[in-house]
Coordinates of C-alpha atoms and ligand atoms in Angstrom, one line a residue:
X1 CA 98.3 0.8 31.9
X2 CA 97.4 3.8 34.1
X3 CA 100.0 2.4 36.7
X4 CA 102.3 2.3 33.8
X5 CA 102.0 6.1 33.1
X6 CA 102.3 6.8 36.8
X7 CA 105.2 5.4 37.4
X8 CA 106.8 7.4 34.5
X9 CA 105.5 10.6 35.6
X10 CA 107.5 9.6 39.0
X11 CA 110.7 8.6 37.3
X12 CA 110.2 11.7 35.7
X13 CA 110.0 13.9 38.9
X14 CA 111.2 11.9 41.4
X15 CA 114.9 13.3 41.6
X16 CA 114.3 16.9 42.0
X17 CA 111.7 15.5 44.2
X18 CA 113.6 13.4 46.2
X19 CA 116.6 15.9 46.5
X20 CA 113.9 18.9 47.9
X21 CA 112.4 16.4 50.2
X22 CA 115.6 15.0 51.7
X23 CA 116.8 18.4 51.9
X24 CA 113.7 19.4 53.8
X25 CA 114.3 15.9 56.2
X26 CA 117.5 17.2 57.1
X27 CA 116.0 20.5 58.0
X28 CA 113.7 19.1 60.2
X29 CA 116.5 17.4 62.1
X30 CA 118.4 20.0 62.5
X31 CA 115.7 22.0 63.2
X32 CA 114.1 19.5 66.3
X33 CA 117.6 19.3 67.5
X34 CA 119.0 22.3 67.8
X35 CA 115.4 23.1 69.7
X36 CA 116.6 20.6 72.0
X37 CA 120.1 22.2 72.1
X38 CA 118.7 25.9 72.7
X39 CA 120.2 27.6 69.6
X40 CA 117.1 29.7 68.8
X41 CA 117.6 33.3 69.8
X42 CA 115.1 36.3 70.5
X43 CA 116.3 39.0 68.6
X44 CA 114.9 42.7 69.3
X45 CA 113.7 45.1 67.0
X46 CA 112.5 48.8 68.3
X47 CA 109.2 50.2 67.9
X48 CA 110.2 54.2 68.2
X49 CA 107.9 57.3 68.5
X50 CA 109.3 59.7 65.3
X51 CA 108.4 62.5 67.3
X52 CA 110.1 62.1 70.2
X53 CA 112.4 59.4 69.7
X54 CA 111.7 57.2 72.0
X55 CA 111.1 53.9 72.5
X56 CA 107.4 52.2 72.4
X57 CA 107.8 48.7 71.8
X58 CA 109.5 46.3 70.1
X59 CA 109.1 43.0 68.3
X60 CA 110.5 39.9 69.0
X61 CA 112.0 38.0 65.6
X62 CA 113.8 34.6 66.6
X63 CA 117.1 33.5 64.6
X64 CA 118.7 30.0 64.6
X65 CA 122.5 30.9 65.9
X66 CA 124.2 27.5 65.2
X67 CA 126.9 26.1 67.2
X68 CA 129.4 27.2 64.7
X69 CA 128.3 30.6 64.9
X70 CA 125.8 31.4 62.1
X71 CA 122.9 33.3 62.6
X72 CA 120.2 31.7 60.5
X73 CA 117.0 34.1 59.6
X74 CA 113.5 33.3 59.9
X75 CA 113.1 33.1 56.2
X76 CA 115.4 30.0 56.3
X77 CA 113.6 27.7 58.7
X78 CA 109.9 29.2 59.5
X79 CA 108.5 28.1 55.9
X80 CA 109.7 24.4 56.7
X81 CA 108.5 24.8 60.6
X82 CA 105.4 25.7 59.5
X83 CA 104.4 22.9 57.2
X84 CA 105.5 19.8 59.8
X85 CA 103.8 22.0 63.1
X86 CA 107.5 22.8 64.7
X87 CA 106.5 26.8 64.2
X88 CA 104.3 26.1 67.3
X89 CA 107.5 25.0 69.4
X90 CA 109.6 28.0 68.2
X91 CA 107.0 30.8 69.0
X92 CA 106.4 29.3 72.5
X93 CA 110.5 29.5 72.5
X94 CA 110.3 32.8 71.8
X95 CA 107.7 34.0 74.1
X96 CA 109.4 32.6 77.0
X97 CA 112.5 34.2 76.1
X98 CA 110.8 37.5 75.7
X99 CA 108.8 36.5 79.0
X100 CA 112.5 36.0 80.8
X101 CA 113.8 39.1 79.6
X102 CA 110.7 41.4 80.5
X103 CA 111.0 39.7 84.1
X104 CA 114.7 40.4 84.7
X105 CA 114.1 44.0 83.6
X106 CA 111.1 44.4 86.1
X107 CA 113.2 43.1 89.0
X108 CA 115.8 45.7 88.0
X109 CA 113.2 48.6 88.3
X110 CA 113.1 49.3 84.5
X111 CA 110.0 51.3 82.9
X112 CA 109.0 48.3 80.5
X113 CA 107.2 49.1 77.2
X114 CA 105.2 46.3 75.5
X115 CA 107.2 43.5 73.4
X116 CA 105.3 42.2 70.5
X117 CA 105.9 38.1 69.5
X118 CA 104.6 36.5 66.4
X119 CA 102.2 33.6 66.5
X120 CA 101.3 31.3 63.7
X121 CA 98.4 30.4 62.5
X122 CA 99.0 27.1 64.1
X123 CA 98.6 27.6 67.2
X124 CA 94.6 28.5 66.3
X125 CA 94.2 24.6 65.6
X126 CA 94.8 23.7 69.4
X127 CA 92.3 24.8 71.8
X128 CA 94.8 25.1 74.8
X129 CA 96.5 27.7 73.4
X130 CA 94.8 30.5 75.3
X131 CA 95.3 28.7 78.4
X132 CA 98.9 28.3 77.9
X133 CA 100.3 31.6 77.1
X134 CA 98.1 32.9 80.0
X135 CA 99.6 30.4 82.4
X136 CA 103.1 31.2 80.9
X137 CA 102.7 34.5 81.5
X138 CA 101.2 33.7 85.1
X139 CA 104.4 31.7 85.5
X140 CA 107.2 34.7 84.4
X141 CA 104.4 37.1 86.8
X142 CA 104.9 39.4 84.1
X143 CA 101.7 41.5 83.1
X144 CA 99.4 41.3 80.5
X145 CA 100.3 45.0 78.8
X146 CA 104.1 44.2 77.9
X147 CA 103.0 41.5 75.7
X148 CA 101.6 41.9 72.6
X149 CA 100.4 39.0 69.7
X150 CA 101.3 39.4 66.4
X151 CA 99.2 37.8 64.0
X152 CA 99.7 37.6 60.2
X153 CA 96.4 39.2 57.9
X154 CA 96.3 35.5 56.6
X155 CA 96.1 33.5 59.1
X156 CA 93.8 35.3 60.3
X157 CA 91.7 35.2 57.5
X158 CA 92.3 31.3 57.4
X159 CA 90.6 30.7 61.1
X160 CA 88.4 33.5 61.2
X161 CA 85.6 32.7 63.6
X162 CA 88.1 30.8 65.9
X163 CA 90.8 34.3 66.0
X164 CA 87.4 36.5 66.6
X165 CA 86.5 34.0 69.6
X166 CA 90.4 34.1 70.6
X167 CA 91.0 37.9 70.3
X168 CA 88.2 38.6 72.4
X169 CA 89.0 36.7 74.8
X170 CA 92.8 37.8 75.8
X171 CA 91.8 41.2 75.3
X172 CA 89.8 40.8 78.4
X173 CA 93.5 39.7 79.7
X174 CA 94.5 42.5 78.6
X175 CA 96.9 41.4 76.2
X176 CA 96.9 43.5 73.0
X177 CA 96.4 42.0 69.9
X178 CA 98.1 43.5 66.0
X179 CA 98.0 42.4 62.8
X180 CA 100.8 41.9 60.9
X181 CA 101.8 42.6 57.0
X182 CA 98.5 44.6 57.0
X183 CA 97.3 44.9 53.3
X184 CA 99.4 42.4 52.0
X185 CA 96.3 39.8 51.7
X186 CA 93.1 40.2 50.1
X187 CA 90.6 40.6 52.2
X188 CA 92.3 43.1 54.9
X189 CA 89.3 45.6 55.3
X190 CA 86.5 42.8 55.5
X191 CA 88.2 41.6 58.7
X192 CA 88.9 44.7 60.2
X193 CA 85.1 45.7 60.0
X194 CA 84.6 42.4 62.3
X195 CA 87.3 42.0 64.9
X196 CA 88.4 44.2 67.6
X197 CA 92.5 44.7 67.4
X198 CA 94.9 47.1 69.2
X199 CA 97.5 47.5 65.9
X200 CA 97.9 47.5 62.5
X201 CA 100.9 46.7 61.1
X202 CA 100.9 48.4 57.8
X203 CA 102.3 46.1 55.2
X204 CA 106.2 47.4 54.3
X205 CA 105.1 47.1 50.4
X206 CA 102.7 49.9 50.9
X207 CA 106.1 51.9 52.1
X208 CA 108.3 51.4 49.1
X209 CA 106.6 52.4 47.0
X210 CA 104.4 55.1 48.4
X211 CA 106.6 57.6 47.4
X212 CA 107.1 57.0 43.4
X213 CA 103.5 56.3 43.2
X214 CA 101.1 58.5 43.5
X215 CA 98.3 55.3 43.8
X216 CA 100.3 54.2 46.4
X217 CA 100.5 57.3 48.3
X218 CA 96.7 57.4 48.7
X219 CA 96.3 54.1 49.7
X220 CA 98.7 54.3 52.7
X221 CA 97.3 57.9 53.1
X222 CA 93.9 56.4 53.5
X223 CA 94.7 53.4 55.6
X224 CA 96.6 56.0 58.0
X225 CA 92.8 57.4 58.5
X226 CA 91.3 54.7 59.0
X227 CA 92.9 53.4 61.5
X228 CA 92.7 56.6 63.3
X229 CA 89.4 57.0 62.9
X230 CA 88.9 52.5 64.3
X231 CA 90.7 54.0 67.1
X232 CA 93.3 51.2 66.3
X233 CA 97.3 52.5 66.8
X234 CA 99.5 51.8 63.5
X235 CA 102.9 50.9 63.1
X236 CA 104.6 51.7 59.9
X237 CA 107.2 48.9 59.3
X238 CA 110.1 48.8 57.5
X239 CA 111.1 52.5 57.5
X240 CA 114.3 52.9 55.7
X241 CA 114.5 56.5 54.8
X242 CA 114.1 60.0 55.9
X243 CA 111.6 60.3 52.8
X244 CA 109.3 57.2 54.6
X245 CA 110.0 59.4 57.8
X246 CA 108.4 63.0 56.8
X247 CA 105.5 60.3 54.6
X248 CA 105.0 59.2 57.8
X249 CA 104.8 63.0 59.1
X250 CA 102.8 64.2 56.4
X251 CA 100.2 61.7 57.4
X252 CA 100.5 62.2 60.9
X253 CA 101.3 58.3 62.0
X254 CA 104.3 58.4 65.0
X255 CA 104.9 54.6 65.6
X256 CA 107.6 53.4 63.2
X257 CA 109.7 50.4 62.7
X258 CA 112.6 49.7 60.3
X259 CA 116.7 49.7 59.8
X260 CA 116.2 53.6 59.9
X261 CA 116.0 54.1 63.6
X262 CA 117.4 50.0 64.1
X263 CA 117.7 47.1 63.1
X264 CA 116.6 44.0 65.4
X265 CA 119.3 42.9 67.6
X266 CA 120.7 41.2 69.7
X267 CA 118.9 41.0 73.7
X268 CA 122.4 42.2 75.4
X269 CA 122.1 45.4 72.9
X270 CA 118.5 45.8 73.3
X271 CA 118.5 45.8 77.0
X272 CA 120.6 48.8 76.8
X273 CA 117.9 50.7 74.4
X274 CA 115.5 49.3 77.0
X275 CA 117.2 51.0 80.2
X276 CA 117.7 54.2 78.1
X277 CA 114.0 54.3 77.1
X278 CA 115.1 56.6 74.1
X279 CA 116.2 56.0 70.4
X280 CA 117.2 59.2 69.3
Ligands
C2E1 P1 107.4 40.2 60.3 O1 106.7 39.7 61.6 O2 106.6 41.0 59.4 O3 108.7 41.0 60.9 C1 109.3 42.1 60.2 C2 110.4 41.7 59.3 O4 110.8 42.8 58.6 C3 111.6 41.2 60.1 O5 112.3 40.3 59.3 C4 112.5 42.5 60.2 O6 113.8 42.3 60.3 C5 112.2 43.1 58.8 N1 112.4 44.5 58.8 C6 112.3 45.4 59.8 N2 112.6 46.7 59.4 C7 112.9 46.6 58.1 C8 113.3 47.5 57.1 O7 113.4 48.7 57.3 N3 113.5 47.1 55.8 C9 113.4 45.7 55.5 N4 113.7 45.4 54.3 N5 113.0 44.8 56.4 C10 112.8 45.2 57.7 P2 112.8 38.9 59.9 O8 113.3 39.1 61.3 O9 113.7 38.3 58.9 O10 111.5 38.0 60.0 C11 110.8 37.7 58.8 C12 109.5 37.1 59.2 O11 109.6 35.8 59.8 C13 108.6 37.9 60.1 O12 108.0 39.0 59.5 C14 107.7 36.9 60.7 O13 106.6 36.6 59.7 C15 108.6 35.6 60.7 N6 109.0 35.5 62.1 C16 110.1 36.0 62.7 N7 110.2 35.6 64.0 C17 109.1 34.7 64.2 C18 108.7 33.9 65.3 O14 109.2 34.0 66.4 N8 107.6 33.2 65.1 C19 106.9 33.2 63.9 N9 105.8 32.4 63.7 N10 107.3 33.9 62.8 C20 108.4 34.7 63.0
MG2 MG1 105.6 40.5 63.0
MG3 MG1 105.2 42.4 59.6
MG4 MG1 106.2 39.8 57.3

């Protein structure tokens, strides 16, 4: 019977199955509880003029530092977050640490440049989002300009009419608006013809291997134009080398990101760069 077969093709699977999902249940526990026990960290990365050296921005990437002391990446817990709706929790997390921080270095008369946060696509499902991150903001009475959203090419691609609607909208606020991993999905120049953003992120793949490949070299060449010429400000991320530095040069681009000037940290470290206002 077709029941029959079924229930073979589950005896078949069912233990890797069963091992991946109670894997992933335990995640999610851990997950919801260390949310409740504050274990999820803002860490800083800079955003540095090559030219001068100093410092433009940064992004905000959370970490999971566990009671015992590990310090868990994104890559280990945002896949999961996203597929049960936690991701939406964690970014908000994040936003109000980066909210805290920008307010306790305006009260101590620090010249504040813009801190990027990313947002899942997630959010776009849930028509108060707007409203809340402008009333979070309202809240911390920290102003529009030091906060910028960072929004993957594919979710945007994903909710495209509502992110059109959206980015409009708090770019009246006065909150600038990038798109991540730029390049990286498939229909990267389609958007951009449509929706008015501050920043591109230029994908880190067009990076490595720009300089072996001549192919390569155009393309990020070309996207370099174009976003001058959209009047839209590119950051290059994940420069690791002098040889992406004087690329970069070559093509005139100033706004870069990566281990070569620093890697994200730590907020104690960061304030530091942030008081300093320089890299290099
Ligand atoms: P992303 O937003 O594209 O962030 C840049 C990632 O590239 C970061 O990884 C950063 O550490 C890494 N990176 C920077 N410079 C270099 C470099 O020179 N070389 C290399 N190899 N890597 C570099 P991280 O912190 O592990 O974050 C990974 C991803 O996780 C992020 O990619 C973002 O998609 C996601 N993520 C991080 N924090 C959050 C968050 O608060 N909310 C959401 N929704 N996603 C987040
Ligand atoms: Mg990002
Ligand atoms: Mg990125
Ligand atoms: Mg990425």
């Amino acid at each position: 019977t077709i029941k029959g077969v079924l229930n073979q093709h589950v005896v078949y699977y069912s233990k890797q199955f069963d091992d991946q999902t109670a894997r992933n249940e335990e995640l999610k526990r851990d997950l919801k509880l260390a949310i409740k026990n504050d274990e999820f960290v803002a860490f800083y990365q800079p955003k540095v003029d090559i030219n001068s050296g100093k410092l433009v921005g940064a992004e905000a990437l959370i970490r999971w530092q566990t009671k015992d002391n590990r310090l868990i990446p994104p890559g280990d817990f945002i896949p999961l977050s996203e597929k049960t709706g936690l991701v939406t929790d964690l970014d908000m997390i994040v936003f109000e640490k980066v909210l805290a921080f920008l307010r306790r270095s305006l009260d101590e008369g620090i010249e504040c440049v813009p801190i990027s946060v990313n947002f899942s696509r997630l959010h776009f499902a849930n028509e108060s989002f707007l409203p809340t991150l402008l009333q979070t903001m309202e809240r911390y009475q920290v102003p529009a300009h030091l906060i910028e959203l960072e929004l993957t090419e594919s979710a945007i691609f994903d909710n495209f009419s509502i992110i059109y609607d959206f980015t409009e909208k708090v770019r009246e606020y006065g909150v600038a608006v990038a798109m991540d991993d730029f390049g990286s999905g498939y229909s990267s120049l389609n958007m951009l013809k449509d929706l008015a953003i501050d920043t591109l992120k230029i994908d880190r793949a067009f990076l490595e291997e720009a300089a072996d490949n001549e192919k390569r070299n155009i393309i990020f060449v070309s996207v370099v134009e174009m976003a001058r010429k959209l009047n839209i400000s590119l950051v290059v991320e994940g420069v690791e080398t002098g040889e992406n530095v004087s690329l970069m040069r070559e093509c005139g681009c100033n706004i870069a990101q990566g281990y070569y000037f620093a890697r994200p940290m730590e907020e104690s470290k960061f304030a530091e760069l942030f008081r300093e206002g320089k890299l290099c």
